[in-house]
Coordinates of C-alpha atoms in Angstrom, one line a residue:
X27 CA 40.8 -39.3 -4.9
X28 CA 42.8 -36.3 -5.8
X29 CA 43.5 -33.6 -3.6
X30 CA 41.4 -30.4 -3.6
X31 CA 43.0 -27.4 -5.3
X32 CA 43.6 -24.6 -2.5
X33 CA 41.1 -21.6 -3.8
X34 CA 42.3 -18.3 -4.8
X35 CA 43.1 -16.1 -2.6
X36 CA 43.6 -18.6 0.3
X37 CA 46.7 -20.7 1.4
X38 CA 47.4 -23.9 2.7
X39 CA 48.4 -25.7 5.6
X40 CA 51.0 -23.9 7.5
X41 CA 54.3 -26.3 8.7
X42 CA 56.2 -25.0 11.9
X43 CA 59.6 -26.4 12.4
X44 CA 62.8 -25.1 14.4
X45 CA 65.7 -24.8 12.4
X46 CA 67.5 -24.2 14.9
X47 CA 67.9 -23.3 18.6
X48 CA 65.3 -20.5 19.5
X49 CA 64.7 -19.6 15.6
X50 CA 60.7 -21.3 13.8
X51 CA 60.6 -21.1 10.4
X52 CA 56.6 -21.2 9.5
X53 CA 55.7 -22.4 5.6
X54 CA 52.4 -22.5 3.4
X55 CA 51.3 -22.2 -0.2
X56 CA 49.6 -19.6 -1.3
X57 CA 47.3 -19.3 -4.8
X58 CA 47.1 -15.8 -5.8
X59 CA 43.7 -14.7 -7.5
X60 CA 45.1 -15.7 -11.1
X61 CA 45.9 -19.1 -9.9
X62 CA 49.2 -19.3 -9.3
X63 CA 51.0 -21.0 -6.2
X64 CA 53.8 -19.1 -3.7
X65 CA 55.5 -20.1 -1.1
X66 CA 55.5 -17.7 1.8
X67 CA 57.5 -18.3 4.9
X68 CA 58.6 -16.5 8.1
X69 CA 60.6 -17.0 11.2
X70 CA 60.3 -16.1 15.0
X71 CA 61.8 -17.0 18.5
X72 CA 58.3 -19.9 19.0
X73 CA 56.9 -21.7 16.6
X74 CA 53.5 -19.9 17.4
X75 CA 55.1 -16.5 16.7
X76 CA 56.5 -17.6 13.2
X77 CA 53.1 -18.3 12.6
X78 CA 51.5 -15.3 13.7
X79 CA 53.9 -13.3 11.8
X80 CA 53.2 -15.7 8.2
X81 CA 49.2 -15.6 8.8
X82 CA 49.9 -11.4 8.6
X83 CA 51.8 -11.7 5.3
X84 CA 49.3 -14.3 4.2
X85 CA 46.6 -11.8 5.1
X86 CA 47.8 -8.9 3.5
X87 CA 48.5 -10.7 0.7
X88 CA 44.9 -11.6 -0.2
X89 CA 44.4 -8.0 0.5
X90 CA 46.4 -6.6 -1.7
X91 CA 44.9 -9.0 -4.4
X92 CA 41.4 -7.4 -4.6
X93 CA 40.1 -4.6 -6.1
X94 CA 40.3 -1.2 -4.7
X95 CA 42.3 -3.0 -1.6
X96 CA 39.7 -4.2 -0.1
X97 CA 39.2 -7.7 2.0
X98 CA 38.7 -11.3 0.6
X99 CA 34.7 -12.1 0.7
X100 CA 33.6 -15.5 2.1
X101 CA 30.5 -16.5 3.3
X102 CA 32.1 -16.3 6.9
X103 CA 32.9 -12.5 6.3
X104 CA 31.2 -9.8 8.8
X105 CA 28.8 -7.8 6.4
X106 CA 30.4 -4.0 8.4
X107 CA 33.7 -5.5 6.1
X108 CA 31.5 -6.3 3.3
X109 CA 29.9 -2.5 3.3
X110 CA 33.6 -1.1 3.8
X111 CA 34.4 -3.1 0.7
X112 CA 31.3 -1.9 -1.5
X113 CA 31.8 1.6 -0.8
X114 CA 35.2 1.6 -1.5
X115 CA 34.1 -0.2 -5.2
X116 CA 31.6 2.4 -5.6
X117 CA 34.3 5.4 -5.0
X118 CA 37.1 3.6 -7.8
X119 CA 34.0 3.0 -10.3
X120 CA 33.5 6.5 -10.4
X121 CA 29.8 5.6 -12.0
X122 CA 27.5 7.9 -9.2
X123 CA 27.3 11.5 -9.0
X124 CA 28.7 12.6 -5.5
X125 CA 24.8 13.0 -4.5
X126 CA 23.9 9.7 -4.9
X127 CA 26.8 8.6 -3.1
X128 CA 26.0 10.5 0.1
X129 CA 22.4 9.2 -0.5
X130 CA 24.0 5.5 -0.2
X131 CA 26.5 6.3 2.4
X132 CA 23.6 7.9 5.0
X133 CA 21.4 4.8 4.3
X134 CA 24.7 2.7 5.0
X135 CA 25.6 4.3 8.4
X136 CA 21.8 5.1 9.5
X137 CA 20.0 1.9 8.9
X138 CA 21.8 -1.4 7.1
X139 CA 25.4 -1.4 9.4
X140 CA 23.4 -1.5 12.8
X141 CA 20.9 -4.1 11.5
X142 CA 23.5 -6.0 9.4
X143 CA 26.6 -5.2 10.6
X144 CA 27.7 -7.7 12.7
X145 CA 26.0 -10.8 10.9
X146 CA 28.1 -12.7 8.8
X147 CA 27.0 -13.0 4.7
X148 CA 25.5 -16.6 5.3
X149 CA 23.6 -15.2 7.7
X150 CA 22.2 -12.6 5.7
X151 CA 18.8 -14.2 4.4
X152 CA 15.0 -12.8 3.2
X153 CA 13.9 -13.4 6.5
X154 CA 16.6 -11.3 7.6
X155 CA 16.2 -8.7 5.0
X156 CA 12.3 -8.5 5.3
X157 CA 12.7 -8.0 9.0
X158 CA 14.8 -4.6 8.7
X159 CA 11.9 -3.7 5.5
X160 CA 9.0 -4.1 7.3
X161 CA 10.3 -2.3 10.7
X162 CA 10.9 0.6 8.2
X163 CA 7.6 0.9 6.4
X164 CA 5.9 0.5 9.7
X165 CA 7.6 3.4 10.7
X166 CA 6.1 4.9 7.4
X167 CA 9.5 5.3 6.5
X168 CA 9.1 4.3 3.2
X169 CA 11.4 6.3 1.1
X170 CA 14.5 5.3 3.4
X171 CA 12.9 1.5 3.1
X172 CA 13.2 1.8 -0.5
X173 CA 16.5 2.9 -0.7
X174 CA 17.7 0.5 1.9
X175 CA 16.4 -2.4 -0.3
X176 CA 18.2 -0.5 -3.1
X177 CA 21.4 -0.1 -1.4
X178 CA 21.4 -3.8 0.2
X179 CA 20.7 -5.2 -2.8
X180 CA 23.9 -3.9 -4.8
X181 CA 25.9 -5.1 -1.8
X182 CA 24.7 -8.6 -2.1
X183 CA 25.2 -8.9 -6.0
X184 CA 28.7 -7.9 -5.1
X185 CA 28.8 -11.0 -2.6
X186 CA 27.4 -13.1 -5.1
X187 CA 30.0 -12.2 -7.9
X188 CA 32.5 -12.8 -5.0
X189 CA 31.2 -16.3 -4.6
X190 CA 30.1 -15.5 -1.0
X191 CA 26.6 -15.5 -1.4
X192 CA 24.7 -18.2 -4.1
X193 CA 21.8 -15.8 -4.7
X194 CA 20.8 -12.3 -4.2
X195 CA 18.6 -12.4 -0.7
X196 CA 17.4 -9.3 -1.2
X197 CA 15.9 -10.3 -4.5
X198 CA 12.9 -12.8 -2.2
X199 CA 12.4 -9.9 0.4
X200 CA 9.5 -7.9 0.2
X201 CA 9.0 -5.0 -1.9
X202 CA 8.6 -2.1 -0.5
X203 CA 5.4 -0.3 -1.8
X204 CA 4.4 3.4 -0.8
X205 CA 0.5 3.8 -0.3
X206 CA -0.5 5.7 -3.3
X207 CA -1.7 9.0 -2.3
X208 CA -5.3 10.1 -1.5
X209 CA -5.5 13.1 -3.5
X210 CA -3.3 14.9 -6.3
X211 CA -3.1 18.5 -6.3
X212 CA -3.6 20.6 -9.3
X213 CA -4.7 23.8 -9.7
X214 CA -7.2 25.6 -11.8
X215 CA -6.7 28.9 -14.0
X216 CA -8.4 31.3 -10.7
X217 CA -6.2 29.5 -8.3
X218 CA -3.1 30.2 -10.8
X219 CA -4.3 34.1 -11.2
X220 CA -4.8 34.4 -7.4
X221 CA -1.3 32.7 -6.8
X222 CA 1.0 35.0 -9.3
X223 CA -0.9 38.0 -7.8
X224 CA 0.2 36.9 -4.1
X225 CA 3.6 35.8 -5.0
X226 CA 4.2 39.0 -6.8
X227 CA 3.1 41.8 -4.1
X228 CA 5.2 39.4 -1.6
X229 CA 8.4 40.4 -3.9
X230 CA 7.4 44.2 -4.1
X231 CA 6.2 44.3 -0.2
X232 CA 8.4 46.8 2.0
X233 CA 12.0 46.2 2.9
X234 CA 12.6 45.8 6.8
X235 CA 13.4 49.2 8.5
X236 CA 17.0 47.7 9.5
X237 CA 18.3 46.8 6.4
X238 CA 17.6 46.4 2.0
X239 CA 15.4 43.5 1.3
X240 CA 17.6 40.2 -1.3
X241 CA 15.9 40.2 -4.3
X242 CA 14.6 36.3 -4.2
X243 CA 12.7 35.9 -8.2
X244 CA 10.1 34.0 -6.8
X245 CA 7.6 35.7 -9.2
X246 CA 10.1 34.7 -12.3
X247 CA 10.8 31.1 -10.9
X248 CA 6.9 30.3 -10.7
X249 CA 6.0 31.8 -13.9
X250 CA 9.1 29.5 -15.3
X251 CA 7.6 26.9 -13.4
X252 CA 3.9 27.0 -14.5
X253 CA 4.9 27.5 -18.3
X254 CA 7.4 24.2 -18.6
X255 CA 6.8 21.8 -15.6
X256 CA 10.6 21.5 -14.5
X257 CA 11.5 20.4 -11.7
X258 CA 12.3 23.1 -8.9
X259 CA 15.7 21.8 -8.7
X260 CA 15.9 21.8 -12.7
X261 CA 14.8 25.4 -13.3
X262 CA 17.5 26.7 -10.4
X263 CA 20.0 25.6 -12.5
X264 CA 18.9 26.8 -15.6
X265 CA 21.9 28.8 -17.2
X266 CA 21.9 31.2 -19.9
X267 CA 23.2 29.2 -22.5
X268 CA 20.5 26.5 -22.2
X269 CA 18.1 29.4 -23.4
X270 CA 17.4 30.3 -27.0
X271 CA 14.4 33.0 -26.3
X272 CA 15.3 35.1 -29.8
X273 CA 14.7 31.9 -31.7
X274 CA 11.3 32.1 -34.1
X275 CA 9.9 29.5 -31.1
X276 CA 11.8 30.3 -27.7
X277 CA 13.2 27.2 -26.5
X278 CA 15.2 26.0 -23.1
X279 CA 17.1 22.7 -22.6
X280 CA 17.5 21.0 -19.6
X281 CA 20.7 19.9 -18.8
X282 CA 21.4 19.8 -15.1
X283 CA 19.7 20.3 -11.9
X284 CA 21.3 21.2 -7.9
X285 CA 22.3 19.4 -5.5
X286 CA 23.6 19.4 -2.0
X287 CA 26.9 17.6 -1.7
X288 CA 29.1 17.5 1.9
X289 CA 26.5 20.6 3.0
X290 CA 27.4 22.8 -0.1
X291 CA 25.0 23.8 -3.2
X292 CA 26.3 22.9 -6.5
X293 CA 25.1 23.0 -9.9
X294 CA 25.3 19.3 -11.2
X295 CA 25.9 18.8 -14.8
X296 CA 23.3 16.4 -15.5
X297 CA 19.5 16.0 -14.6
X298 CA 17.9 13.2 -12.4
X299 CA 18.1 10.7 -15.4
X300 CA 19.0 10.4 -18.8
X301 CA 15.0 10.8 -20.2
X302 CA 15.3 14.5 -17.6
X303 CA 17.6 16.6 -20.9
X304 CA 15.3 17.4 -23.0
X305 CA 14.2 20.7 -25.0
X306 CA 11.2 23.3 -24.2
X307 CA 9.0 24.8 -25.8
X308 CA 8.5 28.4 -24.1
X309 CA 5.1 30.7 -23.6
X310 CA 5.5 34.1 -23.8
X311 CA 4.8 34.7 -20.5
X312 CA 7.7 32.4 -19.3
X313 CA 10.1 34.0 -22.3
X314 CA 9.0 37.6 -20.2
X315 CA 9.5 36.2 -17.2
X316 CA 13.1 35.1 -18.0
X317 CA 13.9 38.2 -19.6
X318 CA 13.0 39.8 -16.2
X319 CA 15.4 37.6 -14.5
X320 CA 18.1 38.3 -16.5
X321 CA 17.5 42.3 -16.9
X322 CA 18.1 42.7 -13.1
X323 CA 21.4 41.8 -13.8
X324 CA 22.2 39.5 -11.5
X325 CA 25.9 37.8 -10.9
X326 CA 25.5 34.1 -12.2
X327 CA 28.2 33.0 -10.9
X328 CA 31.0 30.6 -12.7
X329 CA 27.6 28.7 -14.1
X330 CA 26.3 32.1 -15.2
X331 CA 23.0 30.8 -13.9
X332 CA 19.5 32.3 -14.6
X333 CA 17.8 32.3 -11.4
X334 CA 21.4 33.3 -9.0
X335 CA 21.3 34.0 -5.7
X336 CA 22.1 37.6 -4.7
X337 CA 25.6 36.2 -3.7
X338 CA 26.2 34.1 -6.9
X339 CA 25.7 30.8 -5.8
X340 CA 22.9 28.7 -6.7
X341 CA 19.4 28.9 -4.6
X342 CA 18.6 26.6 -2.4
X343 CA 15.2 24.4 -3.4
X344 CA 14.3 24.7 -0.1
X345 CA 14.7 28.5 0.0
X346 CA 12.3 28.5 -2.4
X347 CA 9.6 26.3 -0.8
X348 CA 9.9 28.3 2.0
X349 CA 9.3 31.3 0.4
X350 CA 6.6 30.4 -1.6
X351 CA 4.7 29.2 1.5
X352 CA 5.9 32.6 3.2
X353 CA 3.8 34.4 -0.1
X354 CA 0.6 32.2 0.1
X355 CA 0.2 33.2 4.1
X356 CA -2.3 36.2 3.3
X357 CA -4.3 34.0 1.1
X358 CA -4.2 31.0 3.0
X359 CA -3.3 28.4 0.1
X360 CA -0.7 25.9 0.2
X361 CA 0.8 24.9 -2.8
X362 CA 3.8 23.5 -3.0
X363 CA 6.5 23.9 -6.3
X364 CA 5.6 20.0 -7.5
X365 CA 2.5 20.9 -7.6
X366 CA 2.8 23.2 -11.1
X367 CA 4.6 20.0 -12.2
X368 CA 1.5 18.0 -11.6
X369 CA -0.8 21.0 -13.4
X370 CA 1.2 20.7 -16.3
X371 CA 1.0 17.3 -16.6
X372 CA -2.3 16.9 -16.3
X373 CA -3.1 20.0 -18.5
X374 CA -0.9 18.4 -21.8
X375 CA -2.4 15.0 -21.0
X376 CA -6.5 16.1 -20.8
X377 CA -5.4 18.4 -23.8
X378 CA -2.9 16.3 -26.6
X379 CA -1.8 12.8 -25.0
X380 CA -0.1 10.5 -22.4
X381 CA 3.2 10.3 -24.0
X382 CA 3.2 14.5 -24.9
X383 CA 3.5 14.7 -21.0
X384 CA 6.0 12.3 -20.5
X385 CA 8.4 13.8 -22.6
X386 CA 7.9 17.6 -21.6
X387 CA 7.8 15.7 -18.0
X388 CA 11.1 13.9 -18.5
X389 CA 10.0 10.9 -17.0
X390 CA 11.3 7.2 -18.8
X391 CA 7.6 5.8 -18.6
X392 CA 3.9 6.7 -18.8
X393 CA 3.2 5.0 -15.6
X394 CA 5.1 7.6 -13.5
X395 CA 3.2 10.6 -15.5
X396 CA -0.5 9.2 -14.9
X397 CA 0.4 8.4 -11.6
X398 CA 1.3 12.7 -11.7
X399 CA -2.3 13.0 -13.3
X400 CA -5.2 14.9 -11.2
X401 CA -8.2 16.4 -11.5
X402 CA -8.3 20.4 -11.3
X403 CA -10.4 21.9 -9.1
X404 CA -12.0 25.0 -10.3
X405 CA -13.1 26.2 -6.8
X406 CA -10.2 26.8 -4.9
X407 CA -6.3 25.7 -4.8
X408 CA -7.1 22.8 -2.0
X409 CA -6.7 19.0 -3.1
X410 CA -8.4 17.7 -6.7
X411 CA -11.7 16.0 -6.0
X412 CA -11.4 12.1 -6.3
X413 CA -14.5 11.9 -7.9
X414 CA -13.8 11.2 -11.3
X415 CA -17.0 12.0 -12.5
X416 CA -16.8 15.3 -11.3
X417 CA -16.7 18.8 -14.3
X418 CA -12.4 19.5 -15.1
X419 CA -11.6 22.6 -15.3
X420 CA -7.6 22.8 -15.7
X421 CA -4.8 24.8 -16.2
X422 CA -4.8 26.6 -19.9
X423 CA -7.7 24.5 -20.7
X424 CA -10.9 27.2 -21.0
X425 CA -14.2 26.7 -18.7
X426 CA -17.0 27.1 -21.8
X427 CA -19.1 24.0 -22.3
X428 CA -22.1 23.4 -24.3
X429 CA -25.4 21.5 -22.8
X430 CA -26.8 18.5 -24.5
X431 CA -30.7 17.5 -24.2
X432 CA -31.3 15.8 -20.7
X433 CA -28.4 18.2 -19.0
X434 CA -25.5 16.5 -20.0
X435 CA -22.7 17.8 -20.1
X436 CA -19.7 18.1 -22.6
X437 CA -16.6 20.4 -22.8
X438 CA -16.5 22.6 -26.0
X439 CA -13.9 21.3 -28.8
X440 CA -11.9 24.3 -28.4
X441 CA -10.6 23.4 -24.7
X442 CA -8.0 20.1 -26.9
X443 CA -5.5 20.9 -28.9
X444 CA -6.7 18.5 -32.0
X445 CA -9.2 21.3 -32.3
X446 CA -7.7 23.2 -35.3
X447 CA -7.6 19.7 -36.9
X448 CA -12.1 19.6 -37.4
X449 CA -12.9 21.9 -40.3
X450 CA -16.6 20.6 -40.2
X451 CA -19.8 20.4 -37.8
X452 CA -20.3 16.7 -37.7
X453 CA -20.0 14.3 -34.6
X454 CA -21.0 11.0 -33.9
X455 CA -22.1 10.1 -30.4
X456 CA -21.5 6.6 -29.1
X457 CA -22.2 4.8 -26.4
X458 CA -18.9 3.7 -24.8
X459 CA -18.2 0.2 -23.3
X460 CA -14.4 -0.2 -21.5
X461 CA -12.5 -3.4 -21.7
X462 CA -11.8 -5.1 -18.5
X463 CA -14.0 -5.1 -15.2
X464 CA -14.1 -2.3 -13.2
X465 CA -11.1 -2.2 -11.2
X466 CA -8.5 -3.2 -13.4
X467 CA -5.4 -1.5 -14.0
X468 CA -5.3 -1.9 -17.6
X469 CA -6.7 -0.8 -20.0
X470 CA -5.8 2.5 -18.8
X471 CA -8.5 5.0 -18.2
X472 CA -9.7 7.3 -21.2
X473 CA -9.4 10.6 -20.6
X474 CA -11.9 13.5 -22.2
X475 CA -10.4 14.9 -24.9
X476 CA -8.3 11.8 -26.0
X477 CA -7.4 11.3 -29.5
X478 CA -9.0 8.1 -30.3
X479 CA -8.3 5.6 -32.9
X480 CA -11.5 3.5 -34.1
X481 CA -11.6 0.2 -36.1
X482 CA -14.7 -0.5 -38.0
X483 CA -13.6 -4.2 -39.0
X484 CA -15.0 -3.6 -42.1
X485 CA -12.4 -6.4 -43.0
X486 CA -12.2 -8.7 -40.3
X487 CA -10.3 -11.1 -42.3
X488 CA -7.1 -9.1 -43.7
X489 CA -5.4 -7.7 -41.6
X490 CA -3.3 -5.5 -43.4
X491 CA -7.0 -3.3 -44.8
X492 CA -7.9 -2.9 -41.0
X493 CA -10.6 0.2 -41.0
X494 CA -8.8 2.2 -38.8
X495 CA -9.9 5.7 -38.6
X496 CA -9.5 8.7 -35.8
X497 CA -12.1 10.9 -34.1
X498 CA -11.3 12.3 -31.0
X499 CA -14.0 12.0 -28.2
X500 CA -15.1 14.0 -25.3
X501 CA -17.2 12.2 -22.3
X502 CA -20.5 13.5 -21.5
X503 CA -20.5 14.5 -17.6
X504 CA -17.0 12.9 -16.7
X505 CA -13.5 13.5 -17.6
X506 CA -12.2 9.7 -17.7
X507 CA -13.8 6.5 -18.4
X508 CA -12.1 3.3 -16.6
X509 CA -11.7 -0.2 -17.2
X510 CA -15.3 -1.5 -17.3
X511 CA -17.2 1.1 -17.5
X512 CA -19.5 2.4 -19.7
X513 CA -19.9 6.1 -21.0
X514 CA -21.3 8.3 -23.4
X515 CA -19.2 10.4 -25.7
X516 CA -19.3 12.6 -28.5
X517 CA -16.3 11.7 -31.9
X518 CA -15.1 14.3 -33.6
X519 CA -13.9 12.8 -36.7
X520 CA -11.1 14.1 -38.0
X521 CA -11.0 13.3 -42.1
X522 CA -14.7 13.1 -42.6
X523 CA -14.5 11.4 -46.1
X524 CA -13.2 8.0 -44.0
X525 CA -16.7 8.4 -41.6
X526 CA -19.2 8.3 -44.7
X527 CA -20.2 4.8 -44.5
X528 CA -20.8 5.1 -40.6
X529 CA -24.7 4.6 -39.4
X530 CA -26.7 4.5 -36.1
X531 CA -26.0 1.2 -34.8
X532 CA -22.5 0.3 -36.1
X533 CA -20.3 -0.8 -33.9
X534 CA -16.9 0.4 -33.3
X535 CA -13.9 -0.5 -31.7
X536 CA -11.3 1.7 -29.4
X537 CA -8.0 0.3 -30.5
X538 CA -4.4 2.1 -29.6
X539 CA -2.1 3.6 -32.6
X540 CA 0.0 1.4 -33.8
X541 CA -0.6 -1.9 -32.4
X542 CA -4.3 -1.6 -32.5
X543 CA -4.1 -3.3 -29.1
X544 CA -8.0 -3.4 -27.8
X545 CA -9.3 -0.8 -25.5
X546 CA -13.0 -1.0 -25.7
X547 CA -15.8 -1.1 -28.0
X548 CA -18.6 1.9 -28.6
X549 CA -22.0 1.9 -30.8
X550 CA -23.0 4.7 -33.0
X551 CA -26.0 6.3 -31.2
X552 CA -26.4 8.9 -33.5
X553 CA -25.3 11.4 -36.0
X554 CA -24.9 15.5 -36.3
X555 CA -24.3 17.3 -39.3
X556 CA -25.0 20.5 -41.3
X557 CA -27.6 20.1 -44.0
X558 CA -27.2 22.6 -47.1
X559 CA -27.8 26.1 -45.8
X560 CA -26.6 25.4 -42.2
X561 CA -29.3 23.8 -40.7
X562 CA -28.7 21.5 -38.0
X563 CA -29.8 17.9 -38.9
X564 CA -29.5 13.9 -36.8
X565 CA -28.8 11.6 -40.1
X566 CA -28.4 8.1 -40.5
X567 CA -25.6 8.7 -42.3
X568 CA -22.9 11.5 -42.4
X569 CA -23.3 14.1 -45.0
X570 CA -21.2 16.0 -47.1
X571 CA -18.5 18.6 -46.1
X572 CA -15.1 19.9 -46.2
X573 CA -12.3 17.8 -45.3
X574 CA -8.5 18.6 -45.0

């Protein structure tokens, strides 16, 4: 049977022999990490001092052998040398900002070296793993769970490429879930008004008898806020050459966003993620609050920053929380700066679509913008009412609606963007039926105002004359129809020449653009139009009238 090659990084079995009178020579092979064999040897006054001194050589030769000078992985290491070993990987990859780094490092220290510390790899299973998970989330620590899980789990993968681990543990642990929140906060267009009033005669109240009051721009950094949706840390570190505000349509692109790194504020050079740089469109009111900013002529410092402190450095993001919660006191609201984020969203969703949101959003999926989604509240700036049934009255979106026989109730076409797009009077209401059982996460819930696509099937059997046709809808007495359920709603078709076949009765189907994946399926309850000389008229079939 041959004899088993000695592994890289390892050495043989060491010999001991005196070559003389009170001098030990100690020998061994060692196999470097590209393969190749060595002899090492080295002498002392006993043969267990020769060997001492060779197993030190030995030692800090496999050292010396790895990456970034770090120790020899085996299943029998301690994981506290493993973690010494990733973070010193980490710091010669040069991959993560400095943020994310101290991020790692203060999960590291905090929570994975005491509970993993002293175990050895082998030792480190899903059991193990879910143990330290579970303790955290119990805790309602979830965030710091999460990024535990995170951290742990690149630290295993680097055992596994090492060969000191088969598998990924951390992979079979549990996955750490954070209980989806009760109530998303949006606000409506009084609680906006009431807000910018507040914020505004906080700015211009009386300076303290002791001393001149810092300027802080809170009134400029909410407007910013409200008009684009950035993120507080994104619009702090808006600079003046991200702005083009004498442009025919005033624009800003994001480009980087502050941080804290080793206790000091810094302007980093790149967003939250690659999907965050994107470009703007600005309102007026946002292109004067701005030029505000920037006419007080404030230092921007090296950055030449928009919204500087008064000593040119970047604000803090928690300055400005503070601060804003400061200017709500005398009207007893308490909205935070991520919650304009979430009024946008939901505002651009309710009014064009989904994906509009996520890309002014800067988020890399739908999912994460309708889990931003809410439900304005038109009373007050407290929480959104759950119920989705309940009238919407958002942010830039106007309050008129018209009343229907039997009192229900439907929001005017001019609240949704796809307005400008009906030149005519007709409308086709349907009776709604969801796909799914109630419950279901998917198909995703239809919001009012979404910009439907409808297939006929007037050719069931070729596929490539599909009757697809669009018609925006509106939901009688709700704002959102879900998985299951069953609505009323009013179409707005959008070329009316394509609707002139269409009857009471017909059914339709709800597909999505594009892949005409199934959503739900809707029968033609009846018909409006405009006879000749303006009449209003219920047809069987749509009349005549002016398409674009």
């Amino acid at each position: 049977m041959p004899r088993k090659p000695i592994e890289p990084g390892r050495w043989g079995q060491i010999r001991r022999r005196e070559i003389s009178p009170g001098v030990w020579r100690a020998q061994a092979l060692y196999r470097d990490f590209t393969g190749v064999l060595h002899k090492y040897e080295s002498r002392g006054p006993s043969g267990a001092a020769a060997q001492r001194r060779l197993e030190d050589r030995l030692h800090r030769a496999s050292t010396d052998g790895t990456s970034g000078g770090g120790a020899t992985i085996t299943p029998e290491s301690r994981m506290t040398v493993v973690f010494d070993q990733w973070v010193s990987e980490k710091q010669v990859e040069g991959q993560i900002t400095p943020q994310s780094l101290a991020t790692y490092l203060g999960v590291l220290e905090r929570d994975l070296r005491p509970a993993f510390g002293a175990l050895r790899v082998r030792e480190v299973t899903p059991v193990a793993v879910n143990r330290v998970l579970m303790a955290l989330s119990a805790a309602r620590k979830f965030d710091t769970a999460r990024q535990a899980r995170n951290v742990l789990s690149q630290v295993m993968m680097m055992c596994v490429r090492y060969g000191a681990a088969p598998f990924n543990p951390v992979r079979d642990a549990v996955t750490v879930r954070k209980p989806r929140r009760d109530e998303v906060r949006a606000l409506g267009l009084e609680d906006i008004a009431l807000l910018r009033k507040a914020v505004r005669e906080w700015e211009d109240r009386p300076a303290l008898p002791r001393g001149r009051r810092n300027i802080t721009l809170l009134p400029q950094i909410v407007d910013t806020m409200l008009g684009t949706g950035l993120r507080i840390g994104e619009c702090l570190a808006l600079r003046e050459a991200d702005l083009d505000l004498d442009a025919p349509v005033p624009t800003l692109t994001v480009t980087g966003t502050i941080v804290r790194v080793e206790g000091r504020l810094l302007r980093q050079s790149k967003p939250k993620s690659d999907t965050s740089r994107r470009t703007i469109t600005l309102p007026a009111f946002v292109v004067a609050a701005i030029t505000e900013a920037l006419d007080l002529g404030l230092d921007g410092g090296p950055d030449d920053l928009v919204f500087p402190s008064t000593n040119a450095t970047p604000r803090a993001p928690s300055r400005i929380r503070d601060q804003l919660r400061d200017a709500q006191a005398a009207i007893g609201t308490k909205v935070t700066p991520h919650d304009f984020r979430r009024t946008v969203a939901t505002q651009v969703a309710n009014s064009t679509t989904i994906a509009n949101a996520t890309a002014l959003l800067g988020h890399a999926d739908e999912g994460t913008t309708r889990a931003a989604l809410c439900e304005a509240d038109p009373r007050g700036a407290g929480p959104a009412r759950s119920d989705r049934s309940a009238g919407h009255s958002g942010f830039g979106i106007r309050d008129g609606r018209c009343t229907e026989g039997g009192g229900t109730v439907m929001a005017e076409p001019t609240d949704f963007g796809w307005s400008r797009l009906v030149r005519h009077s007709v409308t086709v209401d349907v009776e709604l039926r969801m796909a799914g059982r109630a419950g279901d996460a998917h198909p995703r819930p239809i919001q009012s105002g979404y910009r439907a696509q409808w297939d006929g099937l007037r050719y069931p059997d070729a596929l490539l004359y599909r009757d697809v046709r669009e018609a925006p809808l509106i939901l009688a007495s709700r704002t959102a129809v879900a998985a299951g359920e069953v609505a009323v709603a009013r179409l707005y078709p959008i070329v009316l020449k394509e609707w002139e076949a269409t009857a009471p009765g017909d059914r339709l189907v709800l597909v999505t653009a594009g892949s005409l994946k199934r959503l739900g399926e809707a029968t033609v309850v009846a018909i409006h139009g405009l006879r000749p000389g303006g009449a209003t008229a219920s047809t069987g079939s749509l009349p005549e009238g002016k398409t674009e």
